[in-house]
Amino acid sequence: MDMEFRFFIFSLMLIGFGNTLQQFSNQPEYTEVNPGQSVVLSCKVQDKGGQCIWQRDRRPIGMYAGKYEWAADRDSGDCSLRISNAKLDFDDGLWECQVTNSAIDVLDSLTSEPAQLVVRVPPQMVSIVYNGSHVERPGNITVQSDTNAMVQCVSAGANPVPNLRWFIGDEEISHNAYQMNSTMEGTSKSWIATSTLEFKIRRDQHNRILRCVSEHEALLEKKLETGIKLNVQYAPVVSLRTSLPADLEEGVDSASILCEADANPPATIIWRKVGSLEILGLQENLEFDPIDRNHAGSYTCEARNAIGSSELVESTVDVKYPPSDVLVFGANDGNLIVPVGGSTRLECQADAKPAPLFKWFQKTEDGMIPRGEGRFLVLSSMSYEYQGEYHCSASNIISNRERSAISSSISVKITGPPQFVPFTDQHVTVTKGEDAILRLAFCSNPKPSKITWQWGHITLEAGAGLQGRYVAEAIIKSKRANCYEARLRIQRTEQTDSRFFSLTVENEKGSDLSTLTLHVTESVSLAAVVGVIVACLMLLILVTLCLLYAFRSERCCFSSKGNLKSSSDIEKGKLDLSLSNGHNGKLSSTSSNSSIKSGKASLQYADLQLPRASNNGSMRAKSNRQKHPDYGLPSVTPVPCSPKNDTMNITNGNWPIRNIVNV
């Protein structure tokens, strides 16, 4: 113990003087190699000072040329080992890389973790075992649909253990399997792999191949497989094919029904008519030639084999004829009296092929009301609106034509406490001072014994007559049986009449209450209307005066523009109108002395229309006027309104003015 402690202290001293201990920088790892190939087991040492040694399965291995050789320069710390011509018996095992002490007095010897070197050996066989027996390829196994089957796949002689996978066709089902591995008897380097598959057999897997694939790197194609065919036995499944015209007419057409059975093993066909146990046939085809009314009905096809029976498949043969003998039945086979809120059921029957479509109608004082479709009409939570006569119509289609028949009527009466008619307007709006009429409709059987209007602290019975401004009129019988209308008239309504009004109706079986709302609005006074009209007229007059002022004072767009002369001067020929190519057809005014003095215009226009000046119009300027020094014409200073060209275009003898011009 003291010696080891001394060596430990000495080693620490060496480290303190700058010497470091050797250590692994890379250790051997799990490696696989095919037989006859070479492989390198890596082992590298940092600050190596000792000697490299290799062990297999705890036994030292010497270096032999062509078999075990150093793979690199050991002095550099690379102690990797090259193994050539790998063999299962010699080289497969656990390998360790060891390094001796770097010095006699330094405890730094090294031993790596054991690393497995596997010399691959491909599996020698793969086979499927069913019920304890090997099934050779190509073989088959017989299994029953919808049962669980267990098969095994065995692959022997491989190293390392192969991976086993299961397929049905191209569908992998390995998730239903588990694999167990064991070494072969007499050797620890060859393995037997057994995969057990448990899966549920399906009918669609019949005649498909169940494959077991053994995957191993030593195999040329990396896999070895075997397969067997599944002979799946299953109960029959039947389908029908019919040869029937669109309209199968009695005594004219024939019919044929084909029953096909998918089964393994083959099945026997059995035909029956619905409602009878008599077997009509054991062949695939069921024929009717010719067909008559007695053949109408539904027929079933059933198939049986050793595994089981199919479900019944039904086909209906319709021999068409229109509805007849349409009858309606009630709960008591007669007129029905149903309490308010109660229920009843009506039934309609008819003889027809194809089966008729039933429709129900209620006959009321307002006409026929559709109530439903189908053989049965169920009336529930009944109110007075359901009372009346009920009819049933039966119809079908033959040769693209509708045939129908209507039953006799059955009467339904409602009895019970009063009920107000739904959807009555619950809000009434009038203008103050007008009369208001409040109406509520209700039904009652037996007849109501007391009808009372109530609002605030006032109670008034129907038919009581006038009370102040209120008149409770007598009830009015409506067109609907056992139904009435109650009215409350309010004369000269006031704002205080805006409130809720309630009506209570009673008979010997109970009572009902309903409310409505009266809104009284203020009328618009005549003075307010007159005031609005007067204000509008004054505003219109003010706008008109502003426009006239602007027009007469030549402001804004009513300003004078240009030096056009008065119409009297133009008539005398003292205005020179010139039109040249340089003006592009525009009319220009000029004060040329020669033109004016001659007293004639240089250019004449036929039917020339110019606006005449008036004494009170805006076409004549009234301010800043001066006599022209030469011609005695008034001169007008233009007030610009817009920067546009102040010329006039001449078009087809007309004079459209582009800008408003005052003369």
XYZ file of C-alpha atoms in Angstrom:
663
model
C 0.000 0.000 0.000
C 2.850 2.364 0.866
C 4.587 1.462 -2.407
C 1.536 2.320 -4.496
C 1.152 5.599 -2.670
C 4.802 6.424 -3.352
C 4.358 5.691 -7.063
C 1.240 7.929 -7.110
C 3.164 10.769 -5.449
C 6.038 10.271 -7.882
C 3.677 10.433 -10.842
C 2.217 13.678 -9.599
C 5.745 15.048 -9.228
C 6.515 14.143 -12.829
C 3.406 15.979 -13.944
C 4.486 18.950 -11.900
C 7.905 18.958 -13.678
C 6.232 19.055 -17.111
C 5.776 15.298 -17.898
C 2.196 14.188 -18.887
C 0.549 10.792 -18.653
C -0.380 8.888 -21.824
C -4.114 8.552 -22.592
C -6.461 7.336 -25.358
C -7.532 9.827 -27.968
C -9.447 7.168 -29.939
C -10.643 3.706 -28.853
C -11.866 0.766 -30.970
C -15.642 0.620 -31.724
C -18.241 -1.931 -32.852
C -17.342 -3.037 -36.384
C -18.745 -5.492 -38.947
C -16.840 -7.095 -41.796
C -17.730 -9.645 -44.459
C -15.769 -12.920 -44.567
C -12.441 -12.629 -46.471
C -12.357 -8.843 -46.267
C -9.963 -6.620 -44.305
C -10.843 -4.317 -41.452
C -8.964 -1.789 -39.270
C -9.656 -1.459 -35.555
C -8.746 2.082 -34.588
C -6.687 2.839 -31.427
C -4.798 6.095 -30.895
C -2.808 7.199 -27.813
C -1.861 10.719 -26.845
C 1.670 11.145 -25.349
C 2.301 7.457 -25.879
C 5.318 6.116 -23.971
C 4.535 2.393 -23.550
C 4.086 -0.581 -25.903
C 0.859 -1.406 -27.841
C -0.801 -4.782 -27.263
C -4.118 -6.226 -28.661
C -6.359 -8.863 -27.051
C -9.314 -10.845 -28.422
C -11.720 -12.345 -25.932
C -9.164 -11.603 -23.120
C -6.329 -13.365 -24.979
C -3.264 -11.556 -26.375
C -2.811 -11.530 -30.143
C 0.592 -11.474 -31.811
C 1.438 -9.712 -35.054
C 1.551 -11.954 -38.168
C 2.299 -10.710 -41.651
C -0.744 -10.954 -43.908
C -3.103 -11.464 -40.975
C -2.558 -9.126 -38.009
C -0.456 -6.040 -38.743
C 0.000 -2.529 -37.415
C -2.020 -0.158 -39.536
C 0.137 2.963 -38.834
C 3.248 4.275 -37.108
C 3.107 3.255 -33.448
C 5.799 5.758 -32.434
C 3.384 8.553 -33.359
C 0.806 7.065 -30.958
C -1.336 5.194 -33.571
C -1.775 1.616 -32.365
C -4.534 0.732 -34.899
C -4.696 -2.949 -35.949
C -5.338 -4.220 -39.484
C -7.014 -7.644 -39.718
C -6.853 -9.293 -43.140
C -8.892 -12.175 -44.574
C -11.438 -11.991 -41.732
C -12.804 -15.329 -40.572
C -15.661 -16.116 -38.242
C -13.795 -18.613 -36.068
C -10.583 -16.550 -35.635
C -11.611 -12.913 -35.707
C -15.183 -12.593 -34.452
C -15.166 -11.506 -30.798
C -14.405 -8.732 -28.317
C -11.174 -6.800 -29.021
C -9.204 -4.614 -26.592
C -6.346 -2.189 -27.236
C -3.776 -2.041 -24.385
C -0.688 0.148 -23.752
C 1.992 -0.684 -21.153
C 3.429 1.835 -18.630
C 5.369 4.709 -20.150
C 7.981 4.122 -17.387
C 8.569 1.569 -14.678
C 7.738 4.071 -12.008
C 4.660 5.617 -13.763
C 1.238 4.034 -13.363
C -0.259 5.047 -16.727
C -0.922 1.711 -18.470
C -4.092 1.728 -20.626
C -6.846 -0.772 -21.547
C -9.666 0.230 -23.945
C -13.306 -0.724 -23.620
C -14.040 -4.069 -25.346
C -15.198 -3.513 -28.949
C -17.215 -6.153 -30.846
C -15.839 -7.234 -34.206
C -18.505 -9.130 -36.086
C -17.537 -11.269 -39.031
C -20.716 -11.378 -41.075
C -22.186 -14.674 -42.198
C -25.322 -14.604 -44.394
C -28.413 -16.573 -43.316
C -28.428 -20.054 -44.735
C -32.217 -20.385 -44.991
C -35.532 -18.644 -44.398
C -38.869 -20.454 -44.179
C -42.448 -19.976 -42.953
C -43.903 -22.199 -40.258
C -47.698 -22.629 -39.882
C -49.296 -24.910 -37.317
C -45.812 -26.286 -36.426
C -44.909 -27.277 -40.010
C -42.581 -25.640 -42.507
C -44.432 -24.506 -45.632
C -42.215 -24.754 -48.648
C -42.400 -22.213 -51.441
C -44.599 -22.110 -53.455
C -47.152 -23.382 -50.986
C -50.352 -22.141 -49.455
C -52.111 -22.127 -46.171
C -55.876 -22.203 -45.653
C -57.207 -19.640 -43.220
C -60.670 -18.329 -42.438
C -61.671 -14.709 -42.891
C -62.195 -12.554 -39.803
C -60.085 -14.884 -37.632
C -56.640 -14.356 -36.121
C -53.827 -16.352 -37.702
C -50.331 -16.976 -36.298
C -47.390 -17.786 -38.573
C -43.629 -17.819 -37.949
C -40.608 -16.997 -40.076
C -37.307 -18.741 -39.240
C -33.922 -17.593 -40.574
C -30.831 -19.601 -39.407
C -27.007 -19.540 -39.747
C -26.464 -15.785 -39.882
C -24.053 -13.566 -38.013
C -25.027 -11.068 -36.805
C -28.751 -11.611 -36.345
C -30.781 -10.788 -39.513
C -33.782 -8.428 -39.489
C -37.038 -10.167 -40.416
C -39.934 -8.279 -42.077
C -43.445 -9.346 -43.155
C -45.427 -8.340 -46.235
C -48.772 -9.210 -47.836
C -48.188 -8.259 -51.423
C -46.514 -4.851 -51.105
C -48.230 -3.990 -47.825
C -45.895 -4.289 -44.840
C -47.461 -5.737 -41.698
C -44.312 -6.071 -39.563
C -45.927 -4.000 -36.823
C -47.995 -7.075 -35.970
C -44.863 -9.255 -35.419
C -42.177 -9.683 -32.779
C -38.692 -11.232 -33.248
C -36.685 -13.496 -30.942
C -33.006 -14.487 -31.500
C -30.865 -17.352 -30.183
C -27.508 -18.917 -31.025
C -27.395 -22.184 -32.911
C -26.619 -25.319 -30.986
C -22.865 -25.958 -30.682
C -21.745 -22.450 -31.644
C -22.015 -18.975 -30.238
C -21.316 -17.205 -33.514
C -24.303 -18.304 -35.656
C -27.827 -17.205 -34.903
C -31.395 -18.349 -35.389
C -33.928 -15.534 -35.786
C -37.648 -16.302 -35.308
C -40.347 -13.737 -36.103
C -43.899 -14.507 -34.959
C -46.736 -12.766 -36.836
C -50.279 -12.517 -35.474
C -52.802 -10.764 -37.703
C -56.488 -10.763 -38.589
C -57.331 -12.409 -41.881
C -59.404 -10.331 -44.311
C -61.486 -11.468 -47.242
C -59.604 -9.229 -49.668
C -56.353 -11.078 -48.823
C -57.555 -14.196 -50.632
C -54.958 -15.519 -53.143
C -52.393 -12.925 -52.062
C -48.778 -13.811 -51.175
C -47.590 -13.653 -47.575
C -43.824 -12.915 -47.670
C -41.076 -13.071 -45.038
C -37.924 -11.110 -45.881
C -34.593 -11.748 -44.043
C -32.371 -8.667 -44.365
C -28.590 -9.070 -43.906
C -25.554 -7.111 -45.122
C -23.636 -10.254 -46.065
C -26.247 -11.182 -48.698
C -25.579 -10.232 -52.290
C -28.966 -8.470 -52.647
C -29.047 -7.646 -48.938
C -32.123 -9.819 -48.431
C -33.413 -13.381 -48.644
C -37.159 -14.048 -48.770
C -39.805 -16.721 -48.993
C -43.572 -16.569 -49.509
C -46.777 -18.574 -49.420
C -50.242 -18.025 -50.895
C -53.171 -17.309 -48.589
C -56.244 -19.422 -49.275
C -58.791 -17.335 -47.390
C -62.155 -18.965 -46.866
C -65.075 -16.601 -46.293
C -68.833 -16.564 -46.167
C -70.717 -15.592 -49.333
C -71.357 -11.993 -50.329
C -74.124 -11.599 -52.910
C -75.068 -8.879 -55.384
C -78.016 -8.513 -57.712
C -78.288 -7.563 -61.364
C -81.753 -6.941 -62.730
C -83.157 -6.813 -66.229
C -86.284 -4.752 -65.761
C -87.845 -2.134 -68.070
C -88.433 1.352 -66.714
C -92.184 0.699 -66.552
C -93.003 -2.941 -65.919
C -96.505 -3.335 -67.262
C -98.723 -6.170 -66.203
C -99.278 -8.807 -68.927
C -96.872 -7.107 -71.339
C -93.318 -7.218 -70.003
C -91.046 -9.920 -68.599
C -88.432 -9.622 -65.846
C -85.187 -11.350 -64.869
C -83.061 -11.036 -61.696
C -79.493 -12.416 -61.468
C -77.957 -13.239 -58.062
C -74.146 -13.463 -58.048
C -72.306 -14.877 -55.015
C -68.658 -14.197 -54.115
C -67.655 -17.046 -51.786
C -64.825 -19.466 -50.951
C -65.684 -22.306 -51.126
C -68.495 -21.862 -53.729
C -71.994 -21.208 -52.365
C -75.559 -22.355 -53.053
C -78.158 -19.756 -54.141
C -81.618 -19.646 -52.508
C -84.522 -17.452 -53.767
C -87.541 -16.525 -51.626
C -90.342 -13.989 -51.748
C -90.521 -11.625 -48.815
C -93.144 -12.849 -46.376
C -92.900 -16.489 -47.460
C -90.545 -19.333 -46.515
C -91.155 -21.129 -49.804
C -87.997 -21.599 -51.899
C -88.654 -20.274 -55.410
C -85.394 -21.479 -56.953
C -81.787 -22.581 -56.388
C -80.364 -21.209 -59.619
C -78.732 -17.841 -60.149
C -81.548 -16.476 -62.362
C -85.115 -15.774 -61.237
C -87.404 -15.111 -64.233
C -90.992 -13.868 -64.720
C -92.436 -14.328 -68.210
C -94.929 -12.792 -68.592
C -95.370 -10.802 -65.414
C -98.657 -10.116 -63.683
C -99.886 -8.313 -60.596
C -99.336 -11.339 -58.373
C -95.615 -11.212 -59.135
C -95.359 -7.740 -57.651
C -93.380 -7.657 -54.426
C -89.886 -8.027 -53.010
C -87.614 -11.030 -53.520
C -84.557 -12.052 -51.528
C -81.425 -13.852 -52.582
C -79.297 -15.746 -50.046
C -76.092 -17.751 -50.546
C -74.656 -20.409 -48.216
C -71.386 -22.359 -47.952
C -69.462 -24.216 -45.242
C -68.221 -20.946 -43.711
C -71.601 -19.261 -43.354
C -74.502 -17.508 -45.029
C -74.701 -14.197 -46.819
C -76.945 -11.341 -45.860
C -80.284 -11.250 -47.598
C -80.232 -9.040 -50.669
C -83.616 -7.769 -51.767
C -84.986 -6.741 -55.145
C -88.427 -5.290 -55.724
C -90.539 -6.071 -58.773
C -93.063 -3.316 -59.450
C -96.055 -4.067 -61.617
C -97.484 -0.628 -62.159
C -101.125 0.403 -61.858
C -102.653 3.647 -60.580
C -103.869 4.226 -57.012
C -107.334 3.107 -56.039
C -109.421 2.646 -52.894
C -107.834 5.609 -51.104
C -109.016 5.532 -47.498
C -108.354 7.742 -44.475
C -108.443 6.419 -40.910
C -108.385 8.353 -37.678
C -107.928 7.317 -34.088
C -111.642 6.483 -33.788
C -112.288 5.770 -37.486
C -114.594 8.785 -37.608
C -114.791 12.475 -36.782
C -112.151 13.497 -34.289
C -112.487 15.848 -31.313
C -109.059 16.769 -29.937
C -108.364 18.972 -26.909
C -106.157 22.039 -27.225
C -102.513 20.934 -26.931
C -103.426 17.316 -27.681
C -102.311 15.127 -30.581
C -103.771 12.654 -33.044
C -102.654 10.542 -35.988
C -104.288 10.062 -39.371
C -103.511 7.176 -41.727
C -103.956 6.946 -45.488
C -104.099 3.698 -47.465
C -104.192 3.051 -51.208
C -103.602 0.122 -53.557
C -101.023 1.143 -56.171
C -97.778 0.080 -57.813
C -95.299 1.670 -57.583
C -95.983 2.602 -53.984
C -97.915 5.864 -53.995
C -96.836 9.214 -52.624
C -99.282 10.428 -49.991
C -100.046 14.103 -49.426
C -102.315 15.585 -46.757
C -104.516 18.670 -47.058
C -106.662 20.561 -44.595
C -109.821 22.169 -45.917
C -110.656 25.391 -44.071
C -112.810 28.436 -44.704
C -109.742 30.006 -46.364
C -109.114 27.082 -48.741
C -106.906 23.956 -48.893
C -103.762 24.013 -46.732
C -100.927 21.412 -47.258
C -100.230 19.624 -43.969
C -97.609 16.991 -44.805
C -96.548 13.968 -46.817
C -96.401 10.266 -46.062
C -98.783 7.524 -45.136
C -99.233 8.843 -41.597
C -99.996 12.407 -40.558
C -99.182 13.107 -36.915
C -100.709 16.273 -35.469
C -99.269 17.274 -32.113
C -99.556 20.282 -29.772
C -102.740 21.112 -31.633
C -104.385 24.524 -31.603
C -107.594 25.851 -33.141
C -105.876 26.401 -36.484
C -105.831 22.598 -36.993
C -109.603 22.183 -36.985
C -111.252 21.464 -40.310
C -111.694 18.752 -42.944
C -108.664 16.584 -43.871
C -108.114 14.820 -47.199
C -105.406 12.464 -48.452
C -104.244 12.200 -52.064
C -102.294 9.199 -53.398
C -100.261 9.461 -56.612
C -97.661 7.564 -58.594
C -95.970 7.785 -61.990
C -96.745 5.381 -64.832
C -95.202 5.953 -68.257
C -94.074 9.434 -67.201
C -97.619 10.440 -66.257
C -98.881 11.168 -62.785
C -101.922 9.209 -61.641
C -103.727 10.282 -58.483
C -106.831 9.709 -56.411
C -108.284 11.612 -53.437
C -109.838 10.153 -50.333
C -113.040 11.182 -48.652
C -112.698 13.727 -45.831
C -112.340 13.279 -42.115
C -113.306 16.072 -39.700
C -111.068 17.295 -36.880
C -112.526 19.556 -34.179
C -110.656 21.340 -31.392
C -112.059 21.956 -27.928
C -110.559 23.608 -24.885
C -109.725 26.974 -23.339
C -109.516 30.093 -25.541
C -106.428 30.755 -27.637
C -105.388 33.982 -29.328
C -104.598 33.749 -33.022
C -100.815 34.063 -33.568
C -99.193 36.725 -35.734
C -101.830 39.358 -34.847
C -100.322 42.864 -35.010
C -99.419 43.718 -31.426
C -98.600 47.414 -32.024
C -101.007 50.230 -33.072
C -99.844 53.787 -33.845
C -102.188 56.802 -34.276
C -101.870 60.584 -34.277
C -103.120 62.464 -31.291
C -106.794 63.361 -31.665
C -107.576 60.494 -34.043
C -109.687 57.463 -33.130
C -107.856 54.198 -32.467
C -109.272 50.688 -32.945
C -107.521 47.848 -31.078
C -108.237 44.380 -32.493
C -107.392 40.916 -31.142
C -108.494 37.633 -32.722
C -109.056 34.456 -30.719
C -110.700 31.031 -30.922
C -112.773 29.314 -28.257
C -114.762 26.075 -28.086
C -117.018 26.183 -26.126
C -118.005 29.782 -26.801
C -116.372 32.385 -24.490
C -118.318 33.294 -21.385
C -116.474 36.497 -20.485
C -114.301 38.910 -22.486
C -112.612 41.754 -20.595
C -110.426 44.676 -21.728
C -108.120 46.130 -19.106
C -105.661 49.052 -18.990
C -104.406 50.941 -16.037
C -107.145 50.752 -13.409
C -109.924 50.492 -15.983
C -111.734 47.230 -16.790
C -114.317 47.049 -19.568
C -116.224 43.984 -20.776
C -116.794 43.408 -24.486
C -120.244 44.624 -25.566
C -120.559 46.950 -22.577
C -120.804 49.979 -24.859
C -119.405 53.481 -24.329
C -117.468 54.409 -21.212
C -116.039 57.886 -21.548
C -113.951 57.871 -24.705
C -113.707 54.039 -24.765
C -116.087 51.660 -26.556
C -115.733 47.863 -25.981
C -117.609 46.462 -28.969
C -119.334 43.089 -29.039
C -117.228 40.225 -30.417
C -117.475 39.488 -34.137
C -117.621 35.924 -35.509
C -114.890 35.206 -38.063
C -115.034 32.865 -41.059
C -113.072 30.210 -39.169
C -115.174 27.980 -36.965
C -115.188 28.869 -33.267
C -113.053 31.973 -33.871
C -113.889 35.614 -33.062
C -112.528 39.161 -33.073
C -112.713 41.608 -30.138
C -112.457 45.373 -30.698
C -111.788 48.318 -28.396
C -112.420 51.767 -29.907
C -110.687 54.797 -28.339
C -112.117 58.120 -29.420
C -110.059 61.292 -29.708
C -106.845 59.715 -28.501
C -104.643 61.598 -26.110
C -100.961 61.261 -25.198
C -101.943 59.455 -22.000
C -103.468 56.643 -24.097
C -99.956 55.449 -25.045
C -99.852 52.282 -22.927
C -100.370 48.520 -22.850
C -103.901 47.163 -23.265
C -104.753 43.571 -22.299
C -107.638 41.315 -23.281
C -108.731 38.325 -21.181
C -111.002 35.665 -22.717
C -112.639 32.991 -20.548
C -114.798 29.930 -21.149
C -115.723 26.930 -19.045
C -112.438 25.169 -19.859
C -110.042 28.002 -19.029
C -108.807 31.415 -20.098
C -106.120 33.181 -22.117
C -104.670 36.690 -22.060
C -102.987 38.793 -24.741
C -101.647 42.352 -24.838
C -101.042 44.994 -27.452
C -99.425 48.431 -27.394
C -100.927 51.744 -28.459
C -98.564 54.593 -29.496
C -100.064 58.111 -29.762
C -97.841 60.578 -31.653
C -97.995 64.390 -31.641
C -99.359 66.012 -34.808
C -97.373 68.716 -36.595
C -98.963 72.213 -36.112
C -100.130 74.310 -39.071
C -98.104 77.280 -37.825
C -94.869 75.278 -38.011
C -95.619 74.220 -41.593
C -96.421 77.808 -42.627
C -93.238 79.051 -40.961
C -91.063 76.603 -42.895
C -92.714 77.582 -46.205
C -92.257 81.319 -45.512
C -88.582 80.831 -44.607
C -87.970 78.942 -47.859
C -89.667 81.697 -49.918
C -87.619 84.429 -48.237
C -84.402 82.532 -48.907
C -85.372 82.132 -52.575
C -86.136 85.880 -52.896
C -82.807 86.785 -51.281
C -80.846 84.585 -53.691
C -82.743 86.065 -56.666
C -81.978 89.645 -55.547
C -78.277 88.838 -55.163
C -78.147 87.455 -58.695
C -79.927 90.517 -60.134
C -77.562 92.876 -58.326
C -74.504 91.047 -59.677
C -76.037 91.023 -63.154
C -76.777 94.758 -63.233
C -73.543 95.902 -61.561
C -71.393 93.785 -63.948
C -69.724 91.792 -61.229
C -68.187 88.307 -61.363
C -69.102 86.576 -64.640
C -71.511 89.398 -65.608
C -68.546 91.869 -66.123
C -67.858 93.716 -69.440
C -65.383 91.934 -71.708
C -63.639 93.301 -74.835
C -64.388 96.433 -76.902
C -67.472 95.339 -78.845
C -69.625 98.224 -79.855
C -73.298 98.856 -79.484
C -75.827 97.307 -81.791
C -76.824 100.732 -83.197
C -73.279 101.361 -84.348
C -73.076 97.962 -85.914
C -76.317 98.596 -87.771
C -74.889 101.871 -89.145
C -71.857 100.057 -90.475
C -69.430 101.918 -88.222
C -67.919 98.716 -86.770
C -65.211 97.013 -88.803
C -65.553 93.258 -88.662
C -62.571 91.515 -90.100
C -62.014 87.817 -90.636
C -58.630 86.609 -91.755
C -56.696 83.360 -91.949
C -54.558 84.482 -89.069
C -57.608 84.485 -86.744
C -58.675 80.942 -87.582
C -62.301 81.834 -88.132
C -62.666 83.961 -84.944
C -64.626 87.200 -84.813
C -62.518 90.222 -83.712
C -63.437 93.863 -82.971
C -61.186 96.665 -84.177
C -61.122 100.438 -83.976
C -59.458 100.931 -87.372
C -59.986 104.555 -88.416
C -60.185 103.726 -92.080
C -62.946 101.193 -91.615
C -65.020 103.331 -89.345
C -64.625 106.494 -91.407
C -65.749 104.763 -94.561
C -68.978 104.032 -92.776
C -69.028 100.486 -94.032
C -67.923 97.188 -92.583
C -65.161 95.426 -94.461
C -66.902 92.056 -94.227
C -70.648 91.318 -94.349
C -72.427 88.274 -92.880
C -75.841 87.056 -93.846
C -78.436 86.958 -91.105
C -75.986 88.108 -88.423
C -77.697 88.049 -85.009
C -76.112 90.056 -82.198
C -77.730 90.758 -78.837
C -79.417 94.143 -78.579
C -78.646 96.375 -75.640
C -81.487 97.334 -73.361
C -81.830 100.167 -70.970
C -81.919 97.919 -67.938
C -80.005 94.859 -69.100
C -76.449 93.953 -68.319
C -75.333 94.007 -71.977
C -74.613 97.749 -71.812
C -71.937 99.188 -69.496
C -73.143 102.100 -67.389
C -69.999 103.207 -65.599
C -66.782 104.956 -66.665
C -68.226 105.821 -70.086
C -66.382 108.387 -72.270
C -67.043 109.612 -75.751
C -64.572 108.275 -78.271
C -62.434 111.156 -79.430
C -62.938 110.368 -83.114
C -66.285 108.615 -83.548
C -68.442 109.513 -80.662
C -68.772 105.871 -79.571
C -68.773 104.990 -75.902
C -65.612 103.350 -74.635
C -65.976 100.524 -72.106
C -63.157 99.419 -69.916
C -63.292 95.556 -69.741
C -63.390 93.830 -66.371
C -61.771 90.376 -66.765
C -63.765 87.386 -65.534
C -61.473 84.596 -66.613
C -58.113 84.303 -68.352
C -59.629 82.561 -71.351
C -59.604 83.967 -74.881
C -62.448 86.476 -75.276
C -63.313 85.711 -78.883
C -66.434 84.271 -80.462
C -66.432 81.320 -82.820
C -68.492 81.437 -85.952
C -70.025 78.068 -86.658
C -72.583 77.444 -89.442
C -73.858 80.992 -89.245
C -74.439 80.890 -85.470
C -72.659 82.953 -82.847
C -71.804 80.846 -79.786
C -70.228 83.136 -77.157
C -67.295 81.485 -75.410
C -67.220 84.063 -72.577
C -69.988 86.413 -71.436
C -69.207 89.817 -72.930
C -70.857 93.156 -72.040
C -71.053 95.824 -74.693
